[in-house]
CSV table of C-alpha atoms in Angstrom, one decimal:
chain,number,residue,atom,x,y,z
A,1,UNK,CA,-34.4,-16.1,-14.8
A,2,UNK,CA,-32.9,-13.1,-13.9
A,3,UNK,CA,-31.0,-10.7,-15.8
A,4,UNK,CA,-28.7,-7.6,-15.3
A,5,UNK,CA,-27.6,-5.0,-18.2
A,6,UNK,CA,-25.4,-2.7,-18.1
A,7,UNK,CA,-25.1,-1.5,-21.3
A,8,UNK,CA,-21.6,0.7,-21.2
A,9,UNK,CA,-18.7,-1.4,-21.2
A,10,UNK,CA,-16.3,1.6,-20.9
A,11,UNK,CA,-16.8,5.8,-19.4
A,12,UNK,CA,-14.0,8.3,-18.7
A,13,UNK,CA,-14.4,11.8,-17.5
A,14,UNK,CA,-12.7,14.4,-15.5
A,15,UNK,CA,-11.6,14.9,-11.5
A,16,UNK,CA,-14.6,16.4,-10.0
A,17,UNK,CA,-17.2,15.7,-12.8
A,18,UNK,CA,-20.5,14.0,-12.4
A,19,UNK,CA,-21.1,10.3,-14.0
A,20,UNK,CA,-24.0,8.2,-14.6
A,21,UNK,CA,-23.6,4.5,-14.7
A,22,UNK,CA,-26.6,3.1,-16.1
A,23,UNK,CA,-28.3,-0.4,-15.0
A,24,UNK,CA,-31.2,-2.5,-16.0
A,25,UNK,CA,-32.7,-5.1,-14.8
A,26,UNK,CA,-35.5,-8.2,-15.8
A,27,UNK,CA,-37.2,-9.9,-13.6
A,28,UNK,CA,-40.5,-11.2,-12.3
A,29,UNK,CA,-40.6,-10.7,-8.8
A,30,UNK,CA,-42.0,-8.1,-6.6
A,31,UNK,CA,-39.1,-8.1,-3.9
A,32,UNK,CA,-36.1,-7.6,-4.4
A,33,UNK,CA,-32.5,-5.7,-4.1
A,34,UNK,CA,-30.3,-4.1,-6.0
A,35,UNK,CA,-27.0,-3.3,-5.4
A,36,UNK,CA,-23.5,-1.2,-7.3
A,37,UNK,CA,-20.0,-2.8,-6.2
A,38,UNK,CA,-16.8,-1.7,-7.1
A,39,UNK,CA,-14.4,-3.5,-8.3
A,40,UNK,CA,-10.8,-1.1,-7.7
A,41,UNK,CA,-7.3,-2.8,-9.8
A,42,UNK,CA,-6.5,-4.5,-6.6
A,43,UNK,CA,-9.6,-7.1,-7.7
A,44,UNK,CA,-11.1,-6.6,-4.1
A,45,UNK,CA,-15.3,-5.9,-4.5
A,46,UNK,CA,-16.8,-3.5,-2.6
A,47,UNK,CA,-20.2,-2.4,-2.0
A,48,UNK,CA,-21.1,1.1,-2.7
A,49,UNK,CA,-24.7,1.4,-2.2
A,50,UNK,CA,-27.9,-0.7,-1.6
A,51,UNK,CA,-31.5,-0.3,-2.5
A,52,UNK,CA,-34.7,-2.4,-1.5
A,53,UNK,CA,-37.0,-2.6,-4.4
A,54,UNK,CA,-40.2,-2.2,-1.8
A,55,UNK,CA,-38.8,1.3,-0.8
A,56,UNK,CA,-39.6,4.4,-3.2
A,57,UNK,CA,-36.6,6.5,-2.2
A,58,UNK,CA,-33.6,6.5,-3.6
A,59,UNK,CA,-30.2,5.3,-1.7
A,60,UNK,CA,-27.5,7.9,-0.9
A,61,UNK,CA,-24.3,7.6,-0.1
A,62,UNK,CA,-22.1,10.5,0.1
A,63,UNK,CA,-20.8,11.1,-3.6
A,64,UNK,CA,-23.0,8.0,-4.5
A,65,UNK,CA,-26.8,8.2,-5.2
A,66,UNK,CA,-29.1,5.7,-7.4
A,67,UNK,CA,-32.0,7.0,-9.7
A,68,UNK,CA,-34.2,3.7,-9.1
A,69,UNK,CA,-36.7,3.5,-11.5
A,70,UNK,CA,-38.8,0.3,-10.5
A,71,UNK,CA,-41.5,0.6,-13.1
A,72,UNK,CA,-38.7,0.7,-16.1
A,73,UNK,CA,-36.8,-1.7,-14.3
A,74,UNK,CA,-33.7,0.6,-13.9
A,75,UNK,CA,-31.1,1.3,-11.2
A,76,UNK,CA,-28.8,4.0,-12.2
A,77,UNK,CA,-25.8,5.0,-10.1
A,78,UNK,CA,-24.7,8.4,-10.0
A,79,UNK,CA,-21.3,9.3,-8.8
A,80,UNK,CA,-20.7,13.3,-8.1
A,81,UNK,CA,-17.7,15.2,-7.4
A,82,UNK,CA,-15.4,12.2,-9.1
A,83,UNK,CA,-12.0,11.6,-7.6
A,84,UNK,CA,-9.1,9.9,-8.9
A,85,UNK,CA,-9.5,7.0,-6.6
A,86,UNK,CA,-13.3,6.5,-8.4
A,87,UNK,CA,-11.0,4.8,-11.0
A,88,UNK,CA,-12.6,0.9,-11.0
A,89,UNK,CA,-14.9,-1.6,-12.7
A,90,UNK,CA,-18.8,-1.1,-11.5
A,91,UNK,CA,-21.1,-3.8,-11.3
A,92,UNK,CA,-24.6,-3.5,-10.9
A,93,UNK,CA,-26.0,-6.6,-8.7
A,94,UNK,CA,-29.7,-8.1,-8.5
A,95,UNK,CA,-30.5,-10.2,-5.5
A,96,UNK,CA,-34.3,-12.0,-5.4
A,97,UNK,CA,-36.4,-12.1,-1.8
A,98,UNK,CA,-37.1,-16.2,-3.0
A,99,UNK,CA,-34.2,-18.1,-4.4
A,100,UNK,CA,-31.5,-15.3,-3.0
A,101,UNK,CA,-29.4,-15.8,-5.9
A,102,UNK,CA,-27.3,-12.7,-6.6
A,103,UNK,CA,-26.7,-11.9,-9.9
A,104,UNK,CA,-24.6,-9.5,-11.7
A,105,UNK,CA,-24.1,-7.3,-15.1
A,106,UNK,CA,-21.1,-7.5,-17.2
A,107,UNK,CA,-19.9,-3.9,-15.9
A,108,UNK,CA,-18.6,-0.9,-16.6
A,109,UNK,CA,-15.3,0.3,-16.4
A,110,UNK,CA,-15.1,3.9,-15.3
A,111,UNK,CA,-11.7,5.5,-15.6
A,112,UNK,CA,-11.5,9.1,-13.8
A,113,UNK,CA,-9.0,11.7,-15.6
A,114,UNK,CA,-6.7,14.3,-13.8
B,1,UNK,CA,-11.0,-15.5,10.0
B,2,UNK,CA,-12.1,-11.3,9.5
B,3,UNK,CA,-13.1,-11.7,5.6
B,4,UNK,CA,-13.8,-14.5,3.1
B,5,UNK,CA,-10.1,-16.3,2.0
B,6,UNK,CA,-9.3,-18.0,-1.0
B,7,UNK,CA,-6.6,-19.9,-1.7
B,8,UNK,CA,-4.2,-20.2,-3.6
B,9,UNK,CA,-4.4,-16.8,-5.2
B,10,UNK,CA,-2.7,-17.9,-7.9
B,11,UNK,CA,-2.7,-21.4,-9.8
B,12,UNK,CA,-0.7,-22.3,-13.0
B,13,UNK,CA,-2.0,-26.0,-14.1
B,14,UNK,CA,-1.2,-27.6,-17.2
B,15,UNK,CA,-4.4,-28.7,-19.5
B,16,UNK,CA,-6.0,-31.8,-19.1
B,17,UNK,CA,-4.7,-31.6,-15.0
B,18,UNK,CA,-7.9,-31.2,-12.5
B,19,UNK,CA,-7.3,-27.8,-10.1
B,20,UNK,CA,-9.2,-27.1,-6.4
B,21,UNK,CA,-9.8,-24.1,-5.3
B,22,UNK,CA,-11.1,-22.8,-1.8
B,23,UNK,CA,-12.7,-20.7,-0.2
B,24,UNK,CA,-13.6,-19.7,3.5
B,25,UNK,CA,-16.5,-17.5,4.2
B,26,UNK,CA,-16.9,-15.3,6.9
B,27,UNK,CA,-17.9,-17.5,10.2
B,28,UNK,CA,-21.6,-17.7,10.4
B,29,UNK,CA,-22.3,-16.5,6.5
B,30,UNK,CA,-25.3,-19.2,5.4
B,31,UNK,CA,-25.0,-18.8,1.8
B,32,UNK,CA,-21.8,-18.8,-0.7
B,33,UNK,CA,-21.6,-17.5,-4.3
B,34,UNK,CA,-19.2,-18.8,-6.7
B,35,UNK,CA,-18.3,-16.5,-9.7
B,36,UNK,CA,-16.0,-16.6,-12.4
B,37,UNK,CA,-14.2,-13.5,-14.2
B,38,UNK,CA,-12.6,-13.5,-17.4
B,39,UNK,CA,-10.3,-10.9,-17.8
B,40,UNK,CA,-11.7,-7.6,-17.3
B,41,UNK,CA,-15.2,-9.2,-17.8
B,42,UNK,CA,-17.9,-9.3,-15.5
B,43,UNK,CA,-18.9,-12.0,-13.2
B,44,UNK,CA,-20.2,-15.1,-14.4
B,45,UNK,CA,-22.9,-17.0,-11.7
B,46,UNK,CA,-21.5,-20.2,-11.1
B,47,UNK,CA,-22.9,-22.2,-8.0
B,48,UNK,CA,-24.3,-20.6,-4.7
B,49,UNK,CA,-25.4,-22.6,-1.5
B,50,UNK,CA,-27.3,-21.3,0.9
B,51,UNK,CA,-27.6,-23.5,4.1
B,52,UNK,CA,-28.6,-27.1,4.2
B,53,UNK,CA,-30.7,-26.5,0.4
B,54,UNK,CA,-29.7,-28.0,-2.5
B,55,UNK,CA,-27.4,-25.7,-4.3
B,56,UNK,CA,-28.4,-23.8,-7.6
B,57,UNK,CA,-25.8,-25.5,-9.8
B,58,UNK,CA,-27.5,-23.5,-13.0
B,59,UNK,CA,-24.4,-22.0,-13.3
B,60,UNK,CA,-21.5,-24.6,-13.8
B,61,UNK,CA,-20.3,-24.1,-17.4
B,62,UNK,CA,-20.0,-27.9,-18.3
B,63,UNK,CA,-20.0,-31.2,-16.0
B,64,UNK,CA,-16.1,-30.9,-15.6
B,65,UNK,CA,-17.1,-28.2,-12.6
B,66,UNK,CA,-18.7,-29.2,-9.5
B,67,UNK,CA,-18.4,-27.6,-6.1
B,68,UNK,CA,-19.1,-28.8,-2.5
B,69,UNK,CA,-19.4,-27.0,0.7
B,70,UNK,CA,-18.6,-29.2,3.9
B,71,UNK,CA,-20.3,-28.4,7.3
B,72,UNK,CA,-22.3,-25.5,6.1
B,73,UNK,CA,-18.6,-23.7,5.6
B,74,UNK,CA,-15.4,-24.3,4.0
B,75,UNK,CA,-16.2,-24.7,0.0
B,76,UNK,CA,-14.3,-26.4,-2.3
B,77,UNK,CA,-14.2,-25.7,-6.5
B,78,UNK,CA,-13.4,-28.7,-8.7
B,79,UNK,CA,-12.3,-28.2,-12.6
B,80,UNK,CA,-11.6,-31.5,-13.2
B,81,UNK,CA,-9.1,-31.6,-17.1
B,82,UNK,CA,-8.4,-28.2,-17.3
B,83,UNK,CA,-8.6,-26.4,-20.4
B,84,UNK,CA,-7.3,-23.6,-21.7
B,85,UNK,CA,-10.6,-21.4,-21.5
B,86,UNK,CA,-10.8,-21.9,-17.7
B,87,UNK,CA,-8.5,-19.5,-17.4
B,88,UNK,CA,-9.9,-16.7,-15.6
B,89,UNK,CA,-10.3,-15.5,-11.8
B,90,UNK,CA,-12.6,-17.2,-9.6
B,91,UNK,CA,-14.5,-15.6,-7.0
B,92,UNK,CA,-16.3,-16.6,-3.9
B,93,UNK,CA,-18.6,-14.7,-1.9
B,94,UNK,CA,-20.5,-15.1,1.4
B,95,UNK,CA,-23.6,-13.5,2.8
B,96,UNK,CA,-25.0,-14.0,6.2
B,97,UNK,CA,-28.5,-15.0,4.6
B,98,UNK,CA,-31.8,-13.2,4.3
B,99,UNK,CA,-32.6,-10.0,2.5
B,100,UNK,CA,-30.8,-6.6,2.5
B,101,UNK,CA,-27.0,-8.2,3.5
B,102,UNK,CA,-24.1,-7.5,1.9
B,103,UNK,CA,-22.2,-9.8,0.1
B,104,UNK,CA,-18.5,-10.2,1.2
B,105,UNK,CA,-16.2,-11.1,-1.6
B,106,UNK,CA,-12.9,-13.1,-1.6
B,107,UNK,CA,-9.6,-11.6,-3.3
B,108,UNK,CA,-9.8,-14.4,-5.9
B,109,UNK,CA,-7.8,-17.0,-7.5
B,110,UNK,CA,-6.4,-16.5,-11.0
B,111,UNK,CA,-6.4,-20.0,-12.8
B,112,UNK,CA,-4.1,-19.9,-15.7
B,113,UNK,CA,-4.4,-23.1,-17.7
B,114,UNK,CA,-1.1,-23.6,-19.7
């Protein structure tokens, strides 16, 4: 079965910093995705950013890039130039080509400082 | 409707009573995710469907959960003699189906088990 890590229950820094969430992943499959949602106080999840396991290049969007190590099984999401409205609980997501179950870590909650 | 609904968005039971909750998904979405969040915890796989498959039940915490999805839309989430640890939000998602779609979530219910 597979399983999602995320192994930082709890971040904080500064308005325009730079923050790493980190994310890792076990599985046996070749194909894949991976995905980051948010998760703002309103309770409404929403996507961030995407990456297909098949494709060597990281995802970027905007302020929000991935470091996807496939080998190590890791999906980092980096978040640059942080803004107040940042503030939220991250969940890193795995979703397999065969069964298409989507599964998710216990996330991080990221808390971004005036 | 434009997004996934859930209703109610709020329940207050009494233990021992059995609780439904719904959910919508967006028109045309195959498969549906069922999740459940304690608070400020992450989300815990409970049941997805996708299409006319059996569903991966793999998920359901004990045999007083169970979950059905008439006509290939409208899903319904059982809890039959509440107890006092069910008390968490529930979430439902939908995806169209096949690889590298989103996953559209619902604003949740929020069981609380008295």
């Amino acid at each position: 079965a597979q399983t999602v890590t995320q192994s930082q229950p709890e971040m904080s820094v500064q308005e325009a910093e730079t923050v790493t969430l980190s994310c890792t992943y076990d599985t046996s499959e070749n194909n894949y995705y991976l995905f980051w949602y948010k998760q703002p106080p309103s309770r409404q999840m929403i996507l961030v950013i995407r990456q297909e396991a098949y494709k060597q290049q990281n995802a970027t969007e905007n302020r929000f890039s991935v470091n996807f190590q496939k080998a190590a099984k890791s999906f980092s999401l980096k978040i640059s130039d942080s803004q107040l409205g940042d503030t939220a609980m991250y969940f890193c997501a795995f979703l397999d080509q065969g069964a298409q179950k989507l599964v998710f870590g216990q996330g991080t909650r990221l808390t971004i400082n005036p | 409707g434009a997004g996934v609904s859930q209703s109610p968005s709020n329940k207050v039971t009494e233990k021992g009573k059995d609780v439904e909750l719904r959910c919508d998904p967006i028109s045309g979405h195959t498969a549906l995710y069922w999740y459940r969040q304690s608070l400020g915890q992450g989300l815990e796989f409970l049941i997805y469907f996708q299409g006319n498959s059996a569903p991966d039940k793999s998920g359901l915490p004990s045999d007083r959960f169970s979950a059905e999805r008439t006509g290939g839309s409208v899903s319904t989430l059982t809890i039959q003699r509440t107890q006092q640890e069910d008390s968490a939000v529930y979430l439902c998602a939908s995806r169209l189906g096949g690889m590298n779609t989103e996953a559209f979530f619902g604003q949740g219910t929020r069981l609380t088990v008295v």
